[in-house]
Short mmCIF file of C-alpha atoms in Angstrom, two decimals:
data_model
loop_
_atom_site.label_atom_id
_atom_site.label_comp_id
_atom_site.label_asym_id
_atom_site.label_seq_id
_atom_site.Cartn_x
_atom_site.Cartn_y
_atom_site.Cartn_z
CA MET A 1 -75.39 -132.62 -1.25
CA ARG A 2 -73.01 -135.25 -3.11
CA LYS A 3 -75.08 -137.30 -5.22
CA LYS A 4 -74.80 -141.38 -4.12
CA VAL A 5 -73.71 -144.39 -6.71
CA ALA A 6 -73.86 -147.90 -6.03
CA PHE A 7 -72.88 -150.79 -8.25
CA TYR A 8 -73.82 -154.41 -9.09
CA THR A 9 -71.49 -156.80 -11.16
CA LEU A 10 -72.39 -159.65 -12.71
CA GLY A 11 -70.18 -162.38 -14.52
CA CYS A 12 -66.44 -162.53 -14.69
CA LYS A 13 -63.07 -160.90 -13.25
CA LEU A 14 -63.06 -158.43 -16.40
CA ASN A 15 -66.25 -156.77 -15.64
CA PHE A 16 -65.11 -156.36 -12.05
CA SER A 17 -62.15 -154.29 -13.41
CA GLU A 18 -64.47 -152.22 -15.65
CA THR A 19 -66.94 -151.67 -12.86
CA SER A 20 -64.31 -150.50 -10.47
CA THR A 21 -62.96 -148.10 -13.42
CA ILE A 22 -66.42 -146.91 -14.16
CA ALA A 23 -66.84 -146.08 -10.53
CA ARG A 24 -63.64 -144.42 -10.16
CA ASN A 25 -65.16 -142.17 -12.85
CA PHE A 26 -68.20 -141.53 -11.15
CA THR A 27 -66.12 -140.52 -7.99
CA ASP A 28 -64.33 -138.10 -10.35
CA GLU A 29 -67.17 -136.47 -11.06
CA GLY A 30 -68.05 -135.90 -7.93
CA PHE A 31 -70.38 -138.78 -6.59
CA ASP A 32 -69.61 -140.78 -3.42
CA ARG A 33 -70.00 -144.69 -3.99
CA VAL A 34 -71.94 -146.69 -1.32
CA ASP A 35 -72.71 -150.48 -1.15
CA PHE A 36 -75.66 -151.74 -3.40
CA SER A 37 -77.52 -152.63 -0.04
CA GLU A 38 -77.48 -148.81 0.60
CA ASN A 39 -79.90 -145.84 -0.59
CA ALA A 40 -78.32 -144.65 -3.65
CA ASP A 41 -79.42 -141.81 -6.02
CA ILE A 42 -78.04 -144.30 -9.25
CA TYR A 43 -77.52 -147.75 -9.69
CA VAL A 44 -75.57 -149.29 -11.78
CA ILE A 45 -75.74 -153.07 -12.99
CA ASN A 46 -72.97 -154.27 -15.23
CA THR A 47 -74.38 -157.25 -16.79
CA CYS A 48 -73.05 -160.60 -18.14
CA SER A 49 -74.91 -163.11 -20.81
CA VAL A 50 -72.68 -166.06 -20.54
CA THR A 51 -75.48 -168.19 -19.10
CA GLU A 52 -78.98 -168.17 -18.98
CA ASN A 53 -79.14 -167.43 -15.36
CA ALA A 54 -77.28 -164.19 -15.74
CA ASP A 55 -80.01 -162.75 -17.84
CA LYS A 56 -82.69 -163.89 -15.35
CA ARG A 57 -80.89 -162.07 -12.52
CA PHE A 58 -80.82 -158.94 -13.91
CA LYS A 59 -84.45 -158.45 -13.07
CA THR A 60 -84.44 -159.72 -9.98
CA ILE A 61 -81.06 -156.85 -9.24
CA VAL A 62 -83.56 -154.07 -10.51
CA LYS A 63 -85.89 -155.20 -8.11
CA GLN A 64 -83.75 -154.74 -5.18
CA ALA A 65 -82.67 -151.47 -6.22
CA GLN A 66 -86.43 -150.23 -6.72
CA LYS A 67 -86.99 -151.88 -3.17
CA ILE A 68 -84.30 -149.44 -1.52
CA ASN A 69 -85.45 -146.38 -3.42
CA PRO A 70 -88.24 -146.32 -5.79
CA ASP A 71 -86.98 -143.03 -7.11
CA ALA A 72 -83.10 -144.25 -8.02
CA PHE A 73 -82.28 -143.79 -11.20
CA VAL A 74 -81.16 -147.31 -12.48
CA ALA A 75 -78.36 -147.90 -15.39
CA ALA A 76 -77.62 -151.36 -17.51
CA VAL A 77 -73.92 -151.56 -19.01
CA GLY A 78 -71.88 -154.66 -20.03
CA CYS A 79 -72.50 -157.81 -22.22
CA TYR A 80 -76.46 -158.20 -21.88
CA ALA A 81 -76.78 -154.72 -22.39
CA GLN A 82 -74.82 -154.72 -25.89
CA LEU A 83 -76.39 -157.89 -26.98
CA LYS A 84 -80.08 -157.30 -26.20
CA PRO A 85 -80.48 -153.68 -25.17
CA GLU A 86 -84.29 -153.41 -26.05
CA GLU A 87 -85.04 -156.27 -23.57
CA LEU A 88 -83.38 -154.69 -20.83
CA ALA A 89 -84.79 -151.19 -22.02
CA ALA A 90 -88.32 -152.68 -21.31
CA VAL A 91 -87.62 -154.19 -17.57
CA ASP A 92 -89.34 -152.14 -15.30
CA GLY A 93 -87.80 -149.24 -13.57
CA VAL A 94 -84.56 -149.24 -15.85
CA ASP A 95 -83.91 -145.85 -17.49
CA LEU A 96 -80.63 -146.22 -19.43
CA VAL A 97 -78.75 -148.83 -21.35
CA LEU A 98 -75.48 -148.39 -22.50
CA GLY A 99 -73.72 -150.76 -24.84
CA ALA A 100 -69.99 -151.86 -25.25
CA THR A 101 -68.33 -148.39 -26.51
CA GLU A 102 -70.42 -146.36 -24.32
CA LYS A 103 -70.62 -147.79 -21.07
CA PHE A 104 -67.00 -145.85 -20.14
CA LYS A 105 -68.61 -142.66 -21.01
CA ILE A 106 -71.75 -143.34 -18.61
CA THR A 107 -71.40 -139.88 -16.92
CA ASP A 108 -72.09 -138.29 -20.22
CA TYR A 109 -75.33 -139.62 -20.21
CA ILE A 110 -76.77 -138.99 -16.91
CA ASN A 111 -78.41 -135.49 -16.72
CA ASP A 112 -80.92 -134.58 -14.25
CA LEU A 113 -81.23 -138.38 -12.79
CA SER A 114 -85.03 -138.14 -13.32
CA LYS A 115 -86.98 -141.81 -14.05
CA ASN A 116 -87.98 -142.70 -17.58
CA ASP A 117 -90.91 -144.12 -18.77
CA PHE A 118 -89.24 -145.98 -20.77
CA GLY A 119 -85.45 -147.07 -20.85
CA GLU A 120 -82.86 -145.21 -23.07
CA VAL A 121 -80.91 -147.06 -25.09
CA HIS A 122 -77.47 -146.14 -26.48
CA SER A 123 -75.81 -148.90 -28.13
CA CYS A 124 -73.30 -149.25 -30.93
CA GLU A 125 -73.04 -151.77 -33.39
CA ILE A 126 -70.74 -154.71 -32.31
CA GLU A 127 -68.11 -153.51 -35.43
CA GLU A 128 -67.56 -150.23 -34.01
CA ALA A 129 -66.10 -151.39 -30.63
CA ASP A 130 -62.46 -151.61 -32.12
CA PHE A 131 -60.95 -149.29 -29.33
CA TYR A 132 -59.28 -150.44 -25.86
CA VAL A 133 -60.23 -149.03 -22.67
CA GLY A 134 -58.08 -150.10 -19.90
CA SER A 135 -59.34 -150.90 -16.70
CA TYR A 136 -58.52 -152.13 -13.38
CA SER A 137 -60.20 -153.11 -9.81
CA ILE A 138 -59.07 -151.62 -6.35
CA GLY A 139 -60.81 -151.29 -3.02
CA ASP A 140 -63.56 -154.01 -3.69
CA ARG A 141 -61.14 -157.04 -2.97
CA THR A 142 -57.65 -157.90 -1.23
CA ARG A 143 -56.46 -158.61 -5.16
CA ALA A 144 -56.82 -156.43 -7.80
CA PHE A 145 -58.22 -157.46 -11.39
CA LEU A 146 -56.11 -155.79 -13.92
CA LYS A 147 -57.61 -155.90 -17.49
CA VAL A 148 -55.43 -156.22 -20.26
CA GLN A 149 -56.88 -157.56 -22.96
CA ASP A 150 -60.88 -157.57 -24.91
CA GLY A 151 -62.48 -158.88 -27.10
CA CYS A 152 -62.36 -162.26 -29.01
CA ASP A 153 -61.63 -163.07 -32.54
CA TYR A 154 -62.17 -166.55 -32.14
CA LYS A 155 -65.54 -168.03 -33.50
CA CYS A 156 -66.73 -170.79 -30.70
CA THR A 157 -70.28 -171.89 -32.15
CA TYR A 158 -71.43 -171.45 -28.53
CA CYS A 159 -70.37 -168.12 -27.66
CA THR A 160 -71.80 -164.91 -27.37
CA ILE A 161 -68.63 -162.66 -26.58
CA PRO A 162 -67.53 -161.52 -29.78
CA LEU A 163 -71.09 -160.07 -30.53
CA ALA A 164 -70.74 -158.72 -26.94
CA ARG A 165 -67.60 -157.40 -26.99
CA GLY A 166 -66.20 -157.18 -30.66
CA ILE A 167 -62.46 -158.17 -31.95
CA SER A 168 -59.59 -159.18 -30.09
CA ARG A 169 -57.38 -155.92 -28.99
CA SER A 170 -55.04 -155.06 -26.32
CA ASP A 171 -53.41 -152.33 -23.92
CA THR A 172 -50.23 -151.00 -24.61
CA LEU A 173 -47.55 -152.90 -22.69
CA ALA A 174 -46.50 -149.41 -21.50
CA ASN A 175 -49.85 -148.95 -20.05
CA VAL A 176 -50.26 -152.23 -18.44
CA LEU A 177 -47.24 -151.47 -16.41
CA LYS A 178 -48.21 -148.17 -15.43
CA ASN A 179 -51.45 -149.62 -13.96
CA ALA A 180 -49.81 -152.44 -12.30
CA LYS A 181 -47.55 -149.86 -11.03
CA GLU A 182 -51.02 -147.91 -9.64
CA ILE A 183 -51.98 -150.95 -7.82
CA SER A 184 -48.73 -151.93 -6.08
CA GLU A 185 -48.76 -148.20 -4.75
CA LYS A 186 -51.72 -148.82 -3.18
CA GLY A 187 -50.81 -151.71 -1.16
CA ILE A 188 -52.30 -154.18 -2.92
CA LYS A 189 -50.29 -157.76 -2.76
CA GLU A 190 -51.72 -159.78 -5.68
CA ILE A 191 -52.96 -158.91 -9.55
CA VAL A 192 -54.98 -161.49 -11.54
CA LEU A 193 -54.60 -160.56 -15.34
CA THR A 194 -57.72 -160.40 -17.27
CA GLY A 195 -59.22 -160.42 -20.49
CA VAL A 196 -61.57 -162.31 -22.93
CA ASN A 197 -58.56 -164.39 -24.57
CA ILE A 198 -55.68 -163.01 -22.55
CA GLY A 199 -53.35 -165.34 -24.34
CA ASP A 200 -54.34 -163.56 -27.55
CA TYR A 201 -52.40 -160.31 -25.83
CA GLY A 202 -50.60 -158.28 -28.22
CA LYS A 203 -53.21 -157.54 -31.16
CA GLY A 204 -53.78 -153.57 -31.75
CA GLU A 205 -56.69 -151.44 -32.17
CA PHE A 206 -59.16 -150.64 -34.72
CA GLY A 207 -58.53 -154.15 -36.20
CA ASN A 208 -54.94 -153.51 -36.38
CA LYS A 209 -53.76 -157.56 -36.01
CA LYS A 210 -50.17 -157.01 -35.99
CA HIS A 211 -48.69 -158.21 -32.15
CA GLU A 212 -47.23 -155.14 -30.88
CA HIS A 213 -45.95 -157.80 -27.87
CA THR A 214 -46.91 -161.35 -27.15
CA PHE A 215 -48.48 -162.59 -23.97
CA PHE A 216 -45.08 -164.14 -22.72
CA GLU A 217 -43.57 -160.65 -23.11
CA LEU A 218 -45.89 -159.17 -20.95
CA VAL A 219 -45.77 -161.66 -18.61
CA GLN A 220 -41.83 -160.80 -18.34
CA ALA A 221 -42.30 -157.32 -18.14
CA LEU A 222 -44.84 -157.74 -15.10
CA ASP A 223 -42.38 -159.62 -13.62
CA GLN A 224 -40.32 -156.61 -13.16
CA VAL A 225 -42.61 -154.43 -11.29
CA LYS A 226 -41.57 -153.50 -7.77
CA GLY A 227 -44.11 -153.86 -5.02
CA ILE A 228 -46.39 -156.67 -6.45
CA GLU A 229 -46.04 -159.89 -4.60
CA ARG A 230 -48.21 -162.17 -6.59
CA LEU A 231 -49.44 -162.08 -10.32
CA ARG A 232 -52.08 -164.80 -11.14
CA ILE A 233 -52.57 -165.55 -14.85
CA SER A 234 -56.33 -166.14 -14.95
CA SER A 235 -58.45 -167.99 -17.85
CA ILE A 236 -56.19 -168.82 -20.56
CA GLU A 237 -56.69 -171.11 -24.23
CA PRO A 238 -54.59 -174.17 -24.06
CA ASN A 239 -53.54 -173.47 -27.71
CA LEU A 240 -52.17 -170.03 -26.48
CA LEU A 241 -50.44 -171.29 -23.26
CA LYS A 242 -46.95 -172.10 -24.37
CA ASN A 243 -43.90 -173.67 -23.35
CA GLU A 244 -41.98 -170.59 -22.43
CA THR A 245 -44.73 -169.20 -20.32
CA ILE A 246 -45.07 -172.09 -18.24
CA ASP A 247 -41.63 -172.19 -17.78
CA PHE A 248 -41.20 -168.92 -16.83
CA VAL A 249 -43.83 -169.04 -14.23
CA ALA A 250 -42.19 -172.13 -12.61
CA ASN A 251 -38.94 -169.79 -11.97
CA SER A 252 -40.73 -166.57 -11.35
CA LYS A 253 -40.75 -165.24 -7.78
CA THR A 254 -44.05 -163.25 -8.27
CA PHE A 255 -46.16 -165.40 -10.88
CA VAL A 256 -47.90 -168.02 -9.06
CA PRO A 257 -48.42 -171.90 -9.74
CA HIS A 258 -51.97 -171.43 -10.75
CA PHE A 259 -53.81 -172.06 -13.94
CA HIS A 260 -57.22 -171.82 -15.12
CA ILE A 261 -57.51 -173.43 -18.99
CA PRO A 262 -61.08 -174.17 -20.22
CA LEU A 263 -61.34 -177.45 -21.84
CA GLN A 264 -64.91 -177.54 -22.49
CA SER A 265 -65.07 -181.39 -23.88
CA GLY A 266 -63.02 -184.07 -23.37
CA SER A 267 -64.48 -185.32 -26.96
CA ASP A 268 -62.98 -184.61 -29.75
CA GLU A 269 -65.87 -184.98 -31.86
CA ILE A 270 -67.70 -182.01 -29.63
CA LEU A 271 -64.86 -179.91 -29.12
CA LYS A 272 -64.87 -179.74 -33.17
CA LEU A 273 -68.80 -178.90 -33.21
CA MET A 274 -67.61 -176.15 -30.63
CA ARG A 275 -64.94 -175.17 -33.14
CA ARG A 276 -62.57 -174.82 -30.34
CA ARG A 277 -59.08 -174.53 -31.52
CA TYR A 278 -57.16 -177.72 -30.25
CA LEU A 279 -57.91 -181.39 -29.53
CA SER A 280 -58.07 -183.43 -26.35
CA ASP A 281 -54.62 -184.71 -26.70
CA LEU A 282 -52.57 -180.76 -26.71
CA TYR A 283 -54.85 -180.22 -23.57
CA VAL A 284 -53.42 -183.42 -21.91
CA ASP A 285 -50.26 -182.21 -23.01
CA ARG A 286 -50.53 -178.61 -21.22
CA VAL A 287 -51.49 -180.33 -17.99
CA ARG A 288 -48.71 -182.53 -18.04
CA LYS A 289 -46.27 -179.91 -18.74
CA ILE A 290 -47.53 -177.96 -16.01
CA LYS A 291 -47.31 -180.63 -13.36
CA GLU A 292 -43.70 -181.61 -14.60
CA VAL A 293 -42.08 -178.42 -13.55
CA MET A 294 -44.64 -177.36 -10.82
CA PRO A 295 -45.86 -180.56 -9.39
CA HIS A 296 -47.64 -178.62 -6.58
CA ALA A 297 -49.47 -176.31 -9.49
CA CYS A 298 -53.23 -175.74 -9.18
CA ILE A 299 -55.28 -176.33 -12.22
CA GLY A 300 -58.78 -175.39 -13.08
CA VAL A 301 -60.65 -176.57 -15.93
CA ASP A 302 -63.88 -174.90 -17.53
CA ILE A 303 -66.56 -177.53 -19.06
CA ILE A 304 -69.30 -177.24 -20.68
CA VAL A 305 -71.92 -180.03 -20.33
CA GLY A 306 -75.24 -180.61 -22.74
CA PHE A 307 -73.73 -179.33 -25.73
CA PRO A 308 -75.95 -180.19 -28.93
CA GLY A 309 -74.83 -183.56 -29.90
CA GLU A 310 -73.07 -184.89 -26.87
CA THR A 311 -74.31 -188.38 -26.64
CA GLU A 312 -73.54 -190.43 -23.27
CA ASP A 313 -70.46 -191.68 -24.93
CA HIS A 314 -69.35 -188.00 -25.58
CA PHE A 315 -69.81 -187.01 -22.01
CA LEU A 316 -68.35 -190.45 -20.80
CA ASP A 317 -65.28 -189.76 -22.66
CA THR A 318 -65.02 -186.13 -20.79
CA TYR A 319 -65.78 -187.86 -17.82
CA LYS A 320 -63.03 -190.39 -18.11
CA LEU A 321 -60.43 -187.84 -19.56
CA LEU A 322 -61.23 -185.32 -16.31
CA SER A 323 -61.03 -188.22 -13.84
CA GLU A 324 -57.49 -189.22 -15.03
CA LEU A 325 -56.00 -185.83 -15.16
CA ASP A 326 -54.29 -184.35 -12.79
CA ILE A 327 -56.54 -181.68 -12.20
CA SER A 328 -57.46 -179.30 -8.99
CA TYR A 329 -61.28 -178.19 -9.94
CA LEU A 330 -63.65 -177.91 -12.44
CA HIS A 331 -66.00 -175.10 -13.10
CA VAL A 332 -69.03 -176.75 -14.62
CA PHE A 333 -71.56 -174.89 -17.32
CA THR A 334 -74.66 -175.99 -18.07
CA TYR A 335 -75.35 -175.44 -21.90
CA SER A 336 -77.84 -173.00 -22.71
CA GLU A 337 -79.11 -172.03 -26.19
CA ARG A 338 -78.07 -168.20 -27.02
CA ASP A 339 -79.88 -166.22 -29.97
CA ASN A 340 -77.39 -166.07 -32.88
CA THR A 341 -74.95 -168.46 -32.12
CA ILE A 342 -74.40 -171.63 -34.52
CA ALA A 343 -75.01 -174.15 -31.51
CA ALA A 344 -78.61 -172.69 -31.19
CA ASP A 345 -79.30 -174.02 -34.53
CA LEU A 346 -77.67 -177.54 -34.39
CA ALA A 347 -79.32 -181.09 -34.23
CA GLY A 348 -78.72 -183.75 -31.29
CA VAL A 349 -80.45 -181.17 -28.52
CA VAL A 350 -79.67 -182.84 -25.07
CA PRO A 351 -83.04 -182.74 -22.78
CA LEU A 352 -82.52 -180.31 -19.73
CA GLY A 353 -82.73 -183.19 -17.41
CA VAL A 354 -80.09 -185.09 -19.23
CA ARG A 355 -77.98 -181.68 -19.16
CA LYS A 356 -78.44 -181.38 -15.13
CA LYS A 357 -77.86 -184.99 -14.64
CA ARG A 358 -74.16 -184.33 -16.43
CA SER A 359 -73.52 -181.49 -14.50
CA LYS A 360 -74.17 -182.71 -11.27
CA MET A 361 -71.75 -186.10 -11.65
CA LEU A 362 -68.89 -183.22 -12.79
CA ARG A 363 -69.73 -180.84 -9.88
CA GLY A 364 -69.20 -184.31 -7.89
CA LEU A 365 -66.08 -185.14 -9.91
CA SER A 366 -64.95 -181.41 -8.96
CA ALA A 367 -65.33 -181.60 -5.29
CA LYS A 368 -63.41 -184.65 -5.55
CA LYS A 369 -60.41 -183.53 -7.23
CA ARG A 370 -60.51 -180.35 -4.88
CA ARG A 371 -59.88 -182.72 -1.93
CA ALA A 372 -57.42 -184.86 -3.33
CA PHE A 373 -55.45 -181.86 -4.66
CA TYR A 374 -55.68 -180.16 -0.90
CA GLU A 375 -54.75 -183.62 0.19
CA SER A 376 -51.47 -183.59 -1.61
CA GLN A 377 -50.77 -180.37 0.03
CA LEU A 378 -50.82 -180.94 3.64
CA GLY A 379 -47.64 -181.01 5.27
CA ALA A 380 -46.10 -178.10 2.60
CA GLU A 381 -45.16 -175.10 3.77
CA ARG A 382 -46.47 -172.59 1.37
CA THR A 383 -47.36 -168.79 1.85
CA VAL A 384 -50.98 -167.33 2.49
CA LEU A 385 -52.55 -163.97 1.51
CA PHE A 386 -55.61 -162.99 3.89
CA GLU A 387 -59.00 -161.70 2.34
CA SER A 388 -60.36 -158.59 4.07
CA GLU A 389 -63.75 -160.29 5.16
CA ASN A 390 -65.05 -161.85 8.92
CA LYS A 391 -66.62 -164.85 7.92
CA GLU A 392 -68.38 -166.33 10.99
CA GLY A 393 -65.23 -165.58 13.30
CA TYR A 394 -62.82 -166.36 10.69
CA ILE A 395 -60.30 -165.11 8.25
CA HIS A 396 -59.99 -166.86 5.28
CA GLY A 397 -57.06 -166.78 2.81
CA PHE A 398 -55.69 -168.33 -0.49
CA THR A 399 -51.90 -170.13 -0.75
CA GLU A 400 -50.02 -169.19 -4.02
CA ASN A 401 -51.35 -172.66 -5.51
CA TYR A 402 -54.73 -171.61 -4.58
CA VAL A 403 -55.26 -173.97 -1.73
CA LYS A 404 -58.32 -172.24 0.56
CA VAL A 405 -57.00 -171.75 4.28
CA ARG A 406 -59.00 -170.08 7.57
CA THR A 407 -57.91 -169.40 10.92
CA PRO A 408 -59.88 -167.16 13.53
CA TRP A 409 -60.47 -163.79 12.84
CA ASN A 410 -57.83 -161.17 13.45
CA PRO A 411 -57.80 -158.19 11.54
CA ALA A 412 -54.05 -157.33 11.90
CA TYR A 413 -53.65 -160.32 9.15
CA VAL A 414 -55.94 -158.73 6.35
CA ASN A 415 -54.09 -158.16 3.30
CA THR A 416 -50.61 -159.61 5.07
CA LEU A 417 -48.56 -162.60 3.89
CA HIS A 418 -47.36 -165.27 6.06
CA SER A 419 -45.57 -168.43 5.70
CA ILE A 420 -47.34 -171.56 7.04
CA LYS A 421 -47.66 -174.98 7.14
CA LEU A 422 -50.75 -176.99 5.92
CA ASN A 423 -51.91 -179.32 8.37
CA GLU A 424 -55.45 -180.96 8.11
CA ILE A 425 -58.90 -180.25 5.92
CA ASP A 426 -61.34 -179.08 8.65
CA ASP A 427 -64.89 -180.28 8.14
CA ASP A 428 -66.06 -177.40 5.75
CA GLY A 429 -63.44 -178.67 3.46
CA VAL A 430 -61.05 -175.73 4.24
CA VAL A 431 -57.39 -176.21 5.16
CA ARG A 432 -56.01 -175.32 8.49
CA PHE A 433 -52.44 -174.53 9.33
CA ASP A 434 -49.91 -173.79 11.61
CA PHE A 435 -47.94 -170.41 11.08
CA VAL A 436 -44.04 -171.32 10.26
CA THR A 437 -43.12 -167.69 11.53
CA GLU A 438 -46.19 -165.68 12.25
CA GLY A 439 -45.63 -162.08 11.02
CA VAL A 440 -43.24 -163.24 8.10
CA LYS A 441 -43.49 -160.79 5.06
CA ALA A 442 -46.56 -159.25 6.50
#
C-alpha cells in the first residue's frame, strides 16, 4: 500500500509554491497526495508567522489532522517553524519540525512514521539559509506561482521574515526560464512571480551580492517564453519598481496591468520608524506613473495600522493619501507585536481597540476603492481566465487587470481565456459580462 500525504499551507503565494515543490518530492518518493480533509499517513503544515493569527491557526490545523487520523505523522515546516521551533514541537500531536534549510529535504527526516512523544526539531541558524531552492506550484490552482527569489536584506522594524528566511538570494535566470517552460508545457495559462522581495532579484547565493541579472532583465526574458498567456508580478517594493519595468509591462503582450505595491503607512514619520526605504512622495509617483501609461491598471496596496507611535493624525494622513490615490484595493494588516523585532520595543503602543477601529475604516475604504475601480471598467472589453471551481453554480475568473467576474458554471470554460465585455456589478460585488466572441483564445 502506498502511503498518503496531505498538505496545508498558511500565508503567502511563496509558501504555496514551496508546498507544491515539497509535495512533488513526496510523489517522487512513492507517496500519493490527498486533500487535507482526507485520511492520510502524513500531514505537512507549511506555516506562516507574518501575523499573530497565523500562529494561532497552526494549533487548530493540527487538531483537524488528528481528528481525521489520530495516528498520522504531523510535520511543521515554514517561517513559524524556523522562528519558534520548540514552541511548535510542544504542540500536542506534532512529530517533526523543520527549519528554513531542512524543509526541502523533509523526506530524508521521515523514517517509520511512528508517532513521537515529543516533536523532533531540525532547525538551522538562519545565517545558514544562504542557498537557493527553486520552486513553483502546479495542480493547486489555474495559475502557477513561480518562485524567483527568497529572503530579504531589508531591516523593516516590524518584520520577522529576514529571521525566518535569511538573506536575499535569487534563482538563476536560466533556471527560472526552465521552470516557466515546464509550467507552460502543463497547459497552465498564467504565472505569478513570487518571492520575499522580488524587485531585489539578481543577488546570488551564499552572501554573494553581485547582481547577475536585474529584475527588469528577468521580466524581459520571461516575456519571451512560449506558451504562457499571462505573467503577473506579485508584491514589489515601490523603490524597486522602476520606470523601465512599468513601461515594459505597458507594452507587453503577456505581462498584465496589475501591480501590488506595499505602502504600509501614508505618514512619512511612521515610514521612518518602520525603516521603509521610501517616503510617501515616491509611492505617489509610482502610482501616477503606472496610471499614466496604463489607465486601466489595477493597483493593490498593503497597509499596516496601529504601528507603535501611530497617532490619530498619522492615521488620518494615511487615510487621506489612500482616498486621493488612484488605487484599486487594500490589504489591511493590524499591527501585532513580534518577538525579536525593534518595533516590539518602541514607545507609543496603540491600544488594540484603536487598531481594530482603524483597520475597519481602511477595510471600508478598500471596498469603496474596489467598487469604484470595477465601475470604471464597465463597458470595456477584457480577457478573462476562468478558475476551476464550481461555486454555488457559478464559474469565476479574473480579467488581466484583476476584475473578478462570474457566469453560470460550465466545465468547458475551466482554464480557458475568453474575450468579454464587462456589463454590470451584481449584488455580490462581482462583475457580470457578455462574451464578445465565445471561445476566442480558449
